[in-house]
Short mmCIF file of C-alpha atoms in Angstrom, two decimals:
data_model
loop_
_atom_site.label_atom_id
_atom_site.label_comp_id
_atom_site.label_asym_id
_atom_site.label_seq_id
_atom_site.Cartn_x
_atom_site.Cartn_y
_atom_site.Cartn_z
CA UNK I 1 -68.69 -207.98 -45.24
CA UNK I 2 -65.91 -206.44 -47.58
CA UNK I 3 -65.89 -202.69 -47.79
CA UNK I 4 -63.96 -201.70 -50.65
CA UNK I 5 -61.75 -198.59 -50.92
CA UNK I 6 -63.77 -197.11 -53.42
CA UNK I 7 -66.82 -197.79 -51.57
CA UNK I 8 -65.33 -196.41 -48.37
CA UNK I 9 -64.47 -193.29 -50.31
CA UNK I 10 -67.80 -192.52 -51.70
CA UNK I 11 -68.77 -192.43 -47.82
CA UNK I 12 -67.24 -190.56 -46.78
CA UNK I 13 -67.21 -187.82 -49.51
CA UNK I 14 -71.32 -188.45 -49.22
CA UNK I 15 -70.78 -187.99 -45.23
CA UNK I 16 -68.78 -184.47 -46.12
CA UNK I 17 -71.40 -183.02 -48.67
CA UNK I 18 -73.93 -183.78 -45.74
CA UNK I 19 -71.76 -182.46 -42.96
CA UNK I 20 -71.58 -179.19 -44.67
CA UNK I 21 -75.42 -178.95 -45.31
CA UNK I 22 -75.77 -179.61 -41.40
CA UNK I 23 -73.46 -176.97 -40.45
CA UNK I 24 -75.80 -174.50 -41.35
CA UNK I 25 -78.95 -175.32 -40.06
CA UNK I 26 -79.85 -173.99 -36.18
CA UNK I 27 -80.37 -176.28 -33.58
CA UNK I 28 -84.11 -174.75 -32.56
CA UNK I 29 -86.79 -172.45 -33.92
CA UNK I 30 -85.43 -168.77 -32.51
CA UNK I 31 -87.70 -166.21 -33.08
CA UNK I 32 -88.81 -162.67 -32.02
CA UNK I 33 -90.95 -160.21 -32.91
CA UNK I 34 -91.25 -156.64 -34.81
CA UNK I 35 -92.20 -154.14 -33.01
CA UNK I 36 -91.76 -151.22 -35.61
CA UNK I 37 -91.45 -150.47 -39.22
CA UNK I 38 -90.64 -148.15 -41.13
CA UNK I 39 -90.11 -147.15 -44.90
CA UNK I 40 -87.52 -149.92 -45.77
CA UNK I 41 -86.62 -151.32 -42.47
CA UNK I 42 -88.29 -152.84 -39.18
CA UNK I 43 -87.33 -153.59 -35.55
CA UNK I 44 -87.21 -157.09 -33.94
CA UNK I 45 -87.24 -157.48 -30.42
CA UNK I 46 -86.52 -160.45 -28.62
CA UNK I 47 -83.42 -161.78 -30.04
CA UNK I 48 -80.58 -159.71 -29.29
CA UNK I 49 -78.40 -162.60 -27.61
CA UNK I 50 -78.28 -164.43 -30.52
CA UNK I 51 -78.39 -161.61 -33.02
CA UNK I 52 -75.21 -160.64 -35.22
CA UNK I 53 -74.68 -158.08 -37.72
CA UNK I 54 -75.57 -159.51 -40.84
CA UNK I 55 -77.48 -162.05 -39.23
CA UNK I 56 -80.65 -163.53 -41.28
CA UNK I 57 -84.60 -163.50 -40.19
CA UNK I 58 -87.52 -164.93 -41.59
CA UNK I 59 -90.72 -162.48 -41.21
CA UNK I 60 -94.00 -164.04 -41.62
CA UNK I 61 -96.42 -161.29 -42.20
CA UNK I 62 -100.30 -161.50 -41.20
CA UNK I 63 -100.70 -162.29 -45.30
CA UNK I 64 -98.68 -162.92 -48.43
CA UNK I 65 -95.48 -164.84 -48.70
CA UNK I 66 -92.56 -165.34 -46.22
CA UNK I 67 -90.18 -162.20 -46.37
CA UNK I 68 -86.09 -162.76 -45.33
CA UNK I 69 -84.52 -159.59 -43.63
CA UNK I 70 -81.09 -159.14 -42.83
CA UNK I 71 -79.93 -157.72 -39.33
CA UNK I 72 -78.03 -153.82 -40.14
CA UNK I 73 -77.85 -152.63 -36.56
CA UNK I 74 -77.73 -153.66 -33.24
CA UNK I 75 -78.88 -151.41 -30.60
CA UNK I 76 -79.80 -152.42 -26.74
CA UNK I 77 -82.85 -155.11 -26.79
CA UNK I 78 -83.50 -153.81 -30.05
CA UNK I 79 -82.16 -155.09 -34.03
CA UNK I 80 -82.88 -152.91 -36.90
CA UNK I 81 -83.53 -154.94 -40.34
CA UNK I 82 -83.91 -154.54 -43.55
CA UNK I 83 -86.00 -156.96 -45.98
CA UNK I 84 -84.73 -158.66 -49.29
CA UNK I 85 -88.15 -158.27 -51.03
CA UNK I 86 -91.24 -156.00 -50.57
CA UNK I 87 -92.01 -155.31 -46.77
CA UNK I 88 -95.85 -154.36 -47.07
CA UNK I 89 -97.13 -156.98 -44.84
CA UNK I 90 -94.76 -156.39 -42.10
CA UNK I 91 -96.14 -154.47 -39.12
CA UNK I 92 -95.55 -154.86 -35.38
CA UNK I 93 -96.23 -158.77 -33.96
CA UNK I 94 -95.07 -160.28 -37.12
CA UNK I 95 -92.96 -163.22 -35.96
CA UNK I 96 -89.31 -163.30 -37.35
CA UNK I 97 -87.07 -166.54 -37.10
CA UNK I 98 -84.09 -166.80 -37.13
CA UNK I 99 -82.18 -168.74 -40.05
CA UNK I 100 -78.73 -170.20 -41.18
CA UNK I 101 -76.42 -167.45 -42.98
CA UNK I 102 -76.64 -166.42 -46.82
CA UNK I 103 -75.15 -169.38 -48.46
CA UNK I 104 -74.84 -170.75 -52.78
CA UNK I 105 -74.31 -174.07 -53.92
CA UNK I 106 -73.26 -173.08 -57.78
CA UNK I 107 -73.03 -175.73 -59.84
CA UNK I 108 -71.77 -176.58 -63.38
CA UNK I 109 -75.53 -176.95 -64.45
CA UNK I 110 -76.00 -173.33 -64.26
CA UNK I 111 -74.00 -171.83 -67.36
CA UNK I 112 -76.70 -170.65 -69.47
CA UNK I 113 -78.85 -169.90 -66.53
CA UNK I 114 -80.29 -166.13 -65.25
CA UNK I 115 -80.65 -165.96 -61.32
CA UNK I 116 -81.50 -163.64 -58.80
CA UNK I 117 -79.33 -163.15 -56.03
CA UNK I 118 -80.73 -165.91 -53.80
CA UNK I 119 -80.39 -168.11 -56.30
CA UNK I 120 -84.20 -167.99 -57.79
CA UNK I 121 -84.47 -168.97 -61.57
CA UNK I 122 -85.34 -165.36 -63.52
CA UNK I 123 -85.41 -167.60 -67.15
CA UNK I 124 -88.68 -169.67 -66.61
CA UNK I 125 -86.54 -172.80 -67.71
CA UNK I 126 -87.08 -174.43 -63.84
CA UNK I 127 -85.37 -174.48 -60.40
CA UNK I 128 -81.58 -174.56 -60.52
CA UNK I 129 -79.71 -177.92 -59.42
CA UNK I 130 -77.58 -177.15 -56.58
CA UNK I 131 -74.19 -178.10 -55.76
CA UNK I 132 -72.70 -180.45 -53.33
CA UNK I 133 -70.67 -177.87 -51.43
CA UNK I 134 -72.49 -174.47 -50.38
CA UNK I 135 -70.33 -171.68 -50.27
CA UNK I 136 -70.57 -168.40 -48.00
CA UNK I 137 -71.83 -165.14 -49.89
CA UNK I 138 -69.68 -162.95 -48.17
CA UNK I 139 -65.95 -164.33 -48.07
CA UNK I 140 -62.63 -163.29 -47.22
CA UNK I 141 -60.07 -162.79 -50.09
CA UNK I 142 -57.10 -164.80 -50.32
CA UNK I 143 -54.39 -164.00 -47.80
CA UNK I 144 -52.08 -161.32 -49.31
CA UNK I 145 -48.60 -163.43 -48.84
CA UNK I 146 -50.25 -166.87 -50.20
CA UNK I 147 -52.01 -165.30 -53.36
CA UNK I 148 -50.60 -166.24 -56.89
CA UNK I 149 -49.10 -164.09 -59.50
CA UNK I 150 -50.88 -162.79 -62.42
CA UNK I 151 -50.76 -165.00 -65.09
CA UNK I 152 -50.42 -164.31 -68.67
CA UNK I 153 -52.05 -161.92 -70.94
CA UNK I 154 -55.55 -162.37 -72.33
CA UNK I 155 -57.00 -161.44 -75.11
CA UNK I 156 -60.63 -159.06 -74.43
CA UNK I 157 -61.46 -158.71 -78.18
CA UNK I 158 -61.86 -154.78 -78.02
CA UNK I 159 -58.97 -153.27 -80.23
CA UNK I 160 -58.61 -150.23 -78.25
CA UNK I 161 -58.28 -152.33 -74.44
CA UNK I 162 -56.03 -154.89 -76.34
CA UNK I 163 -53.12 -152.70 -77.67
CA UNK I 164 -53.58 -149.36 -75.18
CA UNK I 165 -54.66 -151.17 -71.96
CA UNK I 166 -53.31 -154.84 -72.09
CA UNK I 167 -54.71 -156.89 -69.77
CA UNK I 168 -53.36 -160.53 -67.43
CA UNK I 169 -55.30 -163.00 -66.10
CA UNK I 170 -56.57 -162.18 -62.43
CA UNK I 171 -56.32 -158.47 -63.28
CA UNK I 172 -58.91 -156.09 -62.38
CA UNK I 173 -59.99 -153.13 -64.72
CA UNK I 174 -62.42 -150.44 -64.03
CA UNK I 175 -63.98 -148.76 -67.18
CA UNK I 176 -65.41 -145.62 -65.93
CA UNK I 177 -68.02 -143.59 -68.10
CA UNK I 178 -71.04 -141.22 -67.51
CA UNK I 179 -74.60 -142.11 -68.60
CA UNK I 180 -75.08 -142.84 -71.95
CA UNK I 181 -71.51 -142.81 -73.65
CA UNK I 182 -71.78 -146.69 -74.39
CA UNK I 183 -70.48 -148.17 -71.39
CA UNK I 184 -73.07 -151.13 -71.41
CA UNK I 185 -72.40 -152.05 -75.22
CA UNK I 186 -68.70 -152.05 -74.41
CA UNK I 187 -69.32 -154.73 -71.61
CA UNK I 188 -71.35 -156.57 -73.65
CA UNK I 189 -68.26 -156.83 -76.52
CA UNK I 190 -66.09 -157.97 -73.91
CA UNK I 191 -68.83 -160.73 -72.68
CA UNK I 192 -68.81 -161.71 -76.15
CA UNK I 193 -65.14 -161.50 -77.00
CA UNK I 194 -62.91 -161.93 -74.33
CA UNK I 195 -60.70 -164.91 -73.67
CA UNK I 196 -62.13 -167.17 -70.61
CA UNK I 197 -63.78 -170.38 -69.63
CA UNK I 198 -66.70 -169.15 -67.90
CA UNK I 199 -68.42 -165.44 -67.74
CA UNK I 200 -69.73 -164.36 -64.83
CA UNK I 201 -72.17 -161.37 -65.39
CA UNK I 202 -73.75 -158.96 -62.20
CA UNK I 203 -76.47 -156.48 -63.46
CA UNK I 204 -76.57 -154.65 -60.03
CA UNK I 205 -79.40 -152.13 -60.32
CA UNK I 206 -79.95 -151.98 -63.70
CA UNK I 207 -82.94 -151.53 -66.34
CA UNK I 208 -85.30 -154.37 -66.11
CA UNK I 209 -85.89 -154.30 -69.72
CA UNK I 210 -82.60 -154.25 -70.61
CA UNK I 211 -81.93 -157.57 -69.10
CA UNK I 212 -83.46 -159.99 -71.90
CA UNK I 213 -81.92 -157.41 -74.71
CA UNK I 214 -78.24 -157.92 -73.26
CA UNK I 215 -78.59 -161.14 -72.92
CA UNK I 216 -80.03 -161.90 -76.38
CA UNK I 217 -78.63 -158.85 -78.41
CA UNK I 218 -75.66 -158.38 -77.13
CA UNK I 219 -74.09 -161.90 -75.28
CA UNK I 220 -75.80 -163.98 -78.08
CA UNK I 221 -76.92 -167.73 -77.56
CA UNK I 222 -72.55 -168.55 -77.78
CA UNK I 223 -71.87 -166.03 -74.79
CA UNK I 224 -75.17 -167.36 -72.92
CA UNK I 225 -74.04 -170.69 -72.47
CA UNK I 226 -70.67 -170.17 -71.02
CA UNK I 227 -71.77 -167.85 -68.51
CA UNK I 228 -74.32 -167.42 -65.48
CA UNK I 229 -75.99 -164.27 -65.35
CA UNK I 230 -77.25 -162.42 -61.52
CA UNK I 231 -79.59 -159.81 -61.50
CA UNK I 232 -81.10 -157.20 -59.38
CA UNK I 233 -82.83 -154.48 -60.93
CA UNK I 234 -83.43 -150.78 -60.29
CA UNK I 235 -86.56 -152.00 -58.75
CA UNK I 236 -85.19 -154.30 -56.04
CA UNK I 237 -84.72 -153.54 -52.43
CA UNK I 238 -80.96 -152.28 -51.80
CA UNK I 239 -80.43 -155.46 -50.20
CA UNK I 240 -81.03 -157.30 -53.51
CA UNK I 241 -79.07 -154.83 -55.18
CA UNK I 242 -76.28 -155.10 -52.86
CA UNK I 243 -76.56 -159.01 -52.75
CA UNK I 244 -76.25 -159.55 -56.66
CA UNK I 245 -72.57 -158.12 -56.36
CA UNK I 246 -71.68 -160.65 -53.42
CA UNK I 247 -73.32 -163.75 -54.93
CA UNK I 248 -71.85 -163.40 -58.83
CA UNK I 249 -67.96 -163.41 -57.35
CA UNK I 250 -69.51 -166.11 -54.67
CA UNK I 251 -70.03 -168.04 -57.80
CA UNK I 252 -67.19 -166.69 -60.11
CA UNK I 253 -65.12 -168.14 -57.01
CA UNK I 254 -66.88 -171.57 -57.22
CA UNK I 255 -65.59 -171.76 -60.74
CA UNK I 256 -62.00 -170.47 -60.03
CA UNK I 257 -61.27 -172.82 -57.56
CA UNK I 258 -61.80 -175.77 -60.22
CA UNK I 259 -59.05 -174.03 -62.03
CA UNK I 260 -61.12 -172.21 -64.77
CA UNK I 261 -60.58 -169.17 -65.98
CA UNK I 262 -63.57 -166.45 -65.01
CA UNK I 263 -64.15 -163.50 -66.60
CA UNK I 264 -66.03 -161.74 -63.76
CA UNK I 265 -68.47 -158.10 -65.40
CA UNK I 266 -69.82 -156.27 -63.14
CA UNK I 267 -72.44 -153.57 -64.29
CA UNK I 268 -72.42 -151.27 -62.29
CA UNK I 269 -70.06 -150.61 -58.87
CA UNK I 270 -71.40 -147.62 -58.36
CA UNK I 271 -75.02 -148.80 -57.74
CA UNK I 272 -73.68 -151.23 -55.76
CA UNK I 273 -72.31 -148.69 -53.54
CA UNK I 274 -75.80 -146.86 -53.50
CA UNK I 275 -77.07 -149.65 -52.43
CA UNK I 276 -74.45 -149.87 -49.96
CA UNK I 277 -75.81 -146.35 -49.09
CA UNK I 278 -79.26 -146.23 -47.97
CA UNK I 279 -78.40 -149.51 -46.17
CA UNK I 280 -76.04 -147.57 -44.49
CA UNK I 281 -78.39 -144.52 -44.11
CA UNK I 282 -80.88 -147.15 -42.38
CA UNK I 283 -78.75 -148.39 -39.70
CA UNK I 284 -78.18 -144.91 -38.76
CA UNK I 285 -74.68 -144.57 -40.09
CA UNK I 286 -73.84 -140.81 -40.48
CA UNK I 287 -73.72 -139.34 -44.13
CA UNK I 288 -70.22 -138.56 -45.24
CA UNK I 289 -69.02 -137.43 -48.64
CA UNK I 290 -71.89 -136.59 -51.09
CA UNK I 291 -73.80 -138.56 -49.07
CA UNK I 292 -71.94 -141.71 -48.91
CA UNK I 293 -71.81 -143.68 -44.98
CA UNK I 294 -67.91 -144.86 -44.36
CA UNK I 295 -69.16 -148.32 -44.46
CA UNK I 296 -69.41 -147.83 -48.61
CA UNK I 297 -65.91 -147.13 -49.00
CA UNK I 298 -65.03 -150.09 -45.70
CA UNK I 299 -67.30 -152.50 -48.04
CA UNK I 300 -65.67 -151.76 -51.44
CA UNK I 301 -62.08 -152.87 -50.79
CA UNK I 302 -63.61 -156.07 -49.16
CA UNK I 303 -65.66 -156.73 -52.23
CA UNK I 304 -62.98 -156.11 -55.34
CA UNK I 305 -60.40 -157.59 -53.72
CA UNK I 306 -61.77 -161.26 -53.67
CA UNK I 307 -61.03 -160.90 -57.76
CA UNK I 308 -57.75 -161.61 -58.71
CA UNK I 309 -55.67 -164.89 -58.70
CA UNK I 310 -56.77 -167.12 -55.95
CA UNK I 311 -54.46 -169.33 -53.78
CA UNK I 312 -50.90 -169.94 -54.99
CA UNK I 313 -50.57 -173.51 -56.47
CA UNK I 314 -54.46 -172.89 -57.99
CA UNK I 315 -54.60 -172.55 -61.71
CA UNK I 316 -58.03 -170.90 -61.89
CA UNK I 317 -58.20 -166.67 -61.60
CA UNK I 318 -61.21 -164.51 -61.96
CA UNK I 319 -60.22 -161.16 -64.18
CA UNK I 320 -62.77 -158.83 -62.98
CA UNK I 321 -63.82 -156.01 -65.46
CA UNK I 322 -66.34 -153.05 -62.90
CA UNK I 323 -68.31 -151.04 -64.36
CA UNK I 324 -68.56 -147.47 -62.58
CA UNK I 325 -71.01 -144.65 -63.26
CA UNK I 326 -69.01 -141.56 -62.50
CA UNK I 327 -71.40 -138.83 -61.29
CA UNK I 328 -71.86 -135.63 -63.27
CA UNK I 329 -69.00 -136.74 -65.23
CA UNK I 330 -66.97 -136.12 -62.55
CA UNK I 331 -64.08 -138.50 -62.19
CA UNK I 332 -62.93 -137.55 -58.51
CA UNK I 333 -65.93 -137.89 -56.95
CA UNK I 334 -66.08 -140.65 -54.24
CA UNK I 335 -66.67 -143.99 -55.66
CA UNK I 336 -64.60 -143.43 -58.71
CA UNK I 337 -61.62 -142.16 -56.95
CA UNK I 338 -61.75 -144.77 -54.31
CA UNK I 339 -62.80 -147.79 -57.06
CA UNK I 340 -59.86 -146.28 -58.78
CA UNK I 341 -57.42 -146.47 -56.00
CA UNK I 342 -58.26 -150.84 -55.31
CA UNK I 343 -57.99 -151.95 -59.10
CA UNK I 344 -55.15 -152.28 -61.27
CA UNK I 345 -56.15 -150.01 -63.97
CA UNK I 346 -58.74 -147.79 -65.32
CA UNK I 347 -60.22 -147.61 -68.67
CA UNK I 348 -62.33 -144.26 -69.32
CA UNK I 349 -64.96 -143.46 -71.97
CA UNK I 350 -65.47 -139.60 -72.97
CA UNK I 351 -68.53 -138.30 -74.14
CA UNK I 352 -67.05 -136.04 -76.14
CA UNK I 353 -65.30 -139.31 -77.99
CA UNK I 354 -68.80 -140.89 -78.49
CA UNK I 355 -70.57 -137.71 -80.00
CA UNK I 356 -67.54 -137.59 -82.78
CA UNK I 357 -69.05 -140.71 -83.45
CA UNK I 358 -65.84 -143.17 -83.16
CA UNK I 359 -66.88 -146.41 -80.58
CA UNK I 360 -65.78 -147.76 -78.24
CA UNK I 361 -65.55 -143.87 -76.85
CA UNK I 362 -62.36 -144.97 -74.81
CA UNK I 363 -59.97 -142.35 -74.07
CA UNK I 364 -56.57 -143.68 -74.94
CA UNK I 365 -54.42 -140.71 -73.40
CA UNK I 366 -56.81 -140.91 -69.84
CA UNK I 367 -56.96 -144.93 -69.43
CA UNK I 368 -53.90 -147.23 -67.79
CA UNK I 369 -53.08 -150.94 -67.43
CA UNK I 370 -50.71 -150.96 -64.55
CA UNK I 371 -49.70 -154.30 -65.82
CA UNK I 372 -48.82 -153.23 -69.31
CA UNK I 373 -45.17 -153.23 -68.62
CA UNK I 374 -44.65 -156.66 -68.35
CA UNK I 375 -47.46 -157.20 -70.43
CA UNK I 376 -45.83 -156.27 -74.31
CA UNK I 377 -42.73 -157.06 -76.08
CA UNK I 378 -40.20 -154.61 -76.67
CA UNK I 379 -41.80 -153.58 -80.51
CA UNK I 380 -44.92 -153.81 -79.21
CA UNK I 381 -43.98 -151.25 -76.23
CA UNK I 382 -42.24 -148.88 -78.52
CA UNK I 383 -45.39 -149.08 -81.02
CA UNK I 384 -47.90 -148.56 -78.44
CA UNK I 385 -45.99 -144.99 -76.84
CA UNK I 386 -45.49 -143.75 -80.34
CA UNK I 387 -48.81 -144.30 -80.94
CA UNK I 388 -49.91 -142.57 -77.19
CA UNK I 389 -47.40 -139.71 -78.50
CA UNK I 390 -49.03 -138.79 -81.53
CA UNK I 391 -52.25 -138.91 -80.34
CA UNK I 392 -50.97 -136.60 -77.43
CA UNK I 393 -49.47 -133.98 -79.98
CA UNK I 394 -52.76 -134.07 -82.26
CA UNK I 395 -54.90 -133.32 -79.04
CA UNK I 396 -52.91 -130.52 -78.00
CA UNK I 397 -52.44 -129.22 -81.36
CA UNK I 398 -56.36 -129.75 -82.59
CA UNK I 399 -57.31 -125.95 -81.75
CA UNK I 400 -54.56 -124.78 -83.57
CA UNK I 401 -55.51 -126.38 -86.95
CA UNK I 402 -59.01 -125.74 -86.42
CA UNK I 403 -58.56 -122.05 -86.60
CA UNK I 404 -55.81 -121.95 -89.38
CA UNK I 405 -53.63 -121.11 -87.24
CA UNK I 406 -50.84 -123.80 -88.03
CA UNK I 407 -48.70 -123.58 -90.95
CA UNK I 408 -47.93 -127.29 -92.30
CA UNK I 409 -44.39 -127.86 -92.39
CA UNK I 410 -43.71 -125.82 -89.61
CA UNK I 411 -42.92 -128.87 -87.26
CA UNK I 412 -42.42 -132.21 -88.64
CA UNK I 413 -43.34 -133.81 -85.54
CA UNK I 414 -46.88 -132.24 -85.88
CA UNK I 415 -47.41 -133.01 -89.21
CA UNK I 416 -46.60 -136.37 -88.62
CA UNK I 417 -49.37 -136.46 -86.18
CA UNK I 418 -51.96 -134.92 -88.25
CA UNK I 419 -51.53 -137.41 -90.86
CA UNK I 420 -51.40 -140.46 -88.36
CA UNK I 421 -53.93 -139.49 -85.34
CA UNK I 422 -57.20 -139.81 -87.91
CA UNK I 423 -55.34 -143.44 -89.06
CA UNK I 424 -54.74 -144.28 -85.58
CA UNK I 425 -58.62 -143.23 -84.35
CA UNK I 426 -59.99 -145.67 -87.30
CA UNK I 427 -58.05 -148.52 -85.65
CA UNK I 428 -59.98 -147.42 -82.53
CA UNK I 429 -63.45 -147.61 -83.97
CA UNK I 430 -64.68 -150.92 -83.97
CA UNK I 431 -68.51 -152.26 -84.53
CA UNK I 432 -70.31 -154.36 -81.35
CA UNK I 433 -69.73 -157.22 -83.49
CA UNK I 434 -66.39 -157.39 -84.23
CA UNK I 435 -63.75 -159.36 -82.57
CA UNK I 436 -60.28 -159.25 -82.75
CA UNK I 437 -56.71 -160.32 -80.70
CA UNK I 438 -53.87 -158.65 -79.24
CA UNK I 439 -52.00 -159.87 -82.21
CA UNK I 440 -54.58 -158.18 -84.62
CA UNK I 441 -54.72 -155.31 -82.70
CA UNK I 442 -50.74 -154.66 -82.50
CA UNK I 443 -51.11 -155.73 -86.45
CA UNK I 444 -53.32 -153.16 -87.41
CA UNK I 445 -51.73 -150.28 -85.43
CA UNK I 446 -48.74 -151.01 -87.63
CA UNK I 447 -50.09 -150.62 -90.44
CA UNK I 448 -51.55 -147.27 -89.32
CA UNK I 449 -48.45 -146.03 -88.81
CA UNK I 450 -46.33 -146.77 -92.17
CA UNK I 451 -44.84 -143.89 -93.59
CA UNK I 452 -46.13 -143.17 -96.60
CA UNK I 453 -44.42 -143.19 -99.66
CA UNK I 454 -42.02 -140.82 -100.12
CA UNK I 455 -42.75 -139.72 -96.77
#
């Protein structure tokens, strides 16, 4: 018999793909019991040896369906757990097994498709075809000294981000905003707009009616089937919540690593860190900072840095654009100022922006691409810091010529900016359905800022 070499390669690519399915599955049925629970969480006995943080049970509860927890703390004979779904039928001699780690197999097939964060269908349109290699949830980020550069600039269709904060492939922008200013509608332009091969989309915590309006308002049939779409609302145990953050860059990974381009949204960081919070609080971790355990801010780095360029010699990158709900409108408190700190730049929206009525309500003078200087050519540079001047001059000077109480011709300087900030704002304003370059952006600033004639 003749094996041929294309034969013997399909065997043993078919013996990989099953090797790696094996790999997860434990030898023997392990299993405890719980002997307490409690609000969100339960005790197992009966398993320590084998137990790890983040470890994964399956309870079987006197009635309903099968429950997975997730091991938190380790303490003695004892492991504290916490469930990924409703925990009303646990109660003390519930068996819980022990199963293979947290694990997705994305696949091609699923652009278009709305999951859960353990990778359950939320559309009704039927079970999702897995992969042939599953992946870890929680993964390292590449090493430091083997990760690529930034690659070149993208376009994210949103005037104000494309001429003010300029953005690269593999970058990582924050756009920080209190309730209600219009942070949502922003990320759904950008889902819509910007430049990438696949969208990857995490609604950590958020409305569950909002869900079916952003994704057929706002991302539109186009954005829907380019992207794939994890969710975890309000509703869901902080597990869940937590979860949805870890599986969309598990699967915005998947896709970089067959050199695509991913544009990774995340909606919103600061739930996730919530989440991240009364997980903490449960596993008796002692509250810091406004409440906040030290394994948030231990868990954050771990989770933004896996976006970014991926190994050097890969063409694929994942540009991640986080969401974070600053507090109060307070931009120092915790999460902001340690979000801030890990990504390479911050966009911020101002309420006071929105309620003039000019959207997106980003605030030019308080937002920063740290990768704008190599980002824009020399014109564009020098157009883009006038621009940041004027409106600089007009802010300060706003008071001033509200009261009466500035004399035009006084200072050229500030009459130049009183005829060019209300130019330079209507460049700014632009409708959920627009879209637009860096080239158009750059284009119409320009023209903003023409002297008149005789000027």
């Amino acid at each position: 018999m003749f094996v041929t070499k294309r034969d013997k390669s399909a065997t043993i690519e078919a013996f990989s793909a099953a090797s790696g399915g094996l790999s997860g599955l434990l030898p023997i049925d392990m299993h405890g019991m719980v002997v307490a629970a409690e609000a969100i969480s339960f005790r197992v006995s009966g398993l320590a040896p084998w137990l790890r943080l983040g470890s994964r049970l399956r309870l079987a509860p006197v009635e309903g369906e099968p429950v997975l927890g997730e091991v938190v703390a380790l303490a003695d004979d004892l492991a504290t757990a916490l469930a990924f779904g409703p925990i009303a039928g646990i109660g003390a001699g519930c068996p819980a097994h022990l199963v293979a780690p947290g694990s997705l197999a994305p696949d091609t097939s699923w652009l278009g498709r709305v999951l859960d964060p353990l990778g359950r269908p939320l559309d009704g349109r039927g079970p999702l075809r897995p992969g042939r290699h599953p992946r870890p949830i929680r993964a390292l980020p590449p090493a430091a000294g083997q990760r690529a550069r930034l690659g070149p600039r993208i376009d994210l269709g949103v005037r104000a981000l494309d001429a003010f904060a300029t953005c690269r492939q593999g970058q990582r922008l924050g756009l920080f905003a209190a309730s209600g200013v219009g942070k949502s509608t922003l990320l759904a332009m950008l889902a819509g707009g910007a430049q990438c091969d696949v969208a990857v989309l995490a609604l950590v915590g958020e409305r569950g009616r909002e869900l079916r309006e952003f994704l057929e308002d706002d991302l539109g049939p186009e954005g829907l089937t380019r992207s794939v779409t994890v969710c975890a609302t309000s509703d869901a145990p902080p597990l869940m919540r937590r979860e949805a953050a870890y599986a969309a860059m598990a699967i915005a990974e998947h896709f970089a690593d067959q050199g695509l381009q991913v544009l990774l949204l995340m909606d919103s960081v600061t739930r996730f860190a919530m989440a991240l919070r009364e997980i903490g609080l449960a596993a008796g971790e002692p509250p810091a900072t406004r409440g906040y355990t030290p394994g948030v801010f231990a868990e954050l780095p771990k989770l933004l840095e896996r976006a970014g360029p991926r190994d050097e010699g890969t063409a694929g990158a994942i540009t991640g654009l986080f969401t974070v709900l600053v507090e109060g409108d307070d931009h120092d408190e915790p999460v902001s100022d340690a979000v801030r700190g890990i990504l390479d730049g911050h966009v911020v929206l101002d309420r006071a922006i929105g309620e003039r009525g000019r959207y997106p309500a980003i605030d030019i003078l308080r937002s920063l691409s740290r990768t704008v200087p190599g980002n824009l050519a020399p014109e564009e540079r020098d157009l883009m810091l006038r621009a940041r001047r004027i409106l600089a001059l007009h802010a300060d000077m706003a008071d001033l010529v509200r009261l009466g109480a500035y004399r035009a011709g006084t200072d050229p300087q500030v009459d130049e900016a009183i005829r060019l900030a209300p130019r330079i704002e209507a460049v700014l304003t632009q409708g959920k359905g627009e879209r637009g370059s860096i080239a158009d952006a750059f284009a119409a600033l320009a023209a903003a800022m023409e002297p008149d004639d005789g000027a």
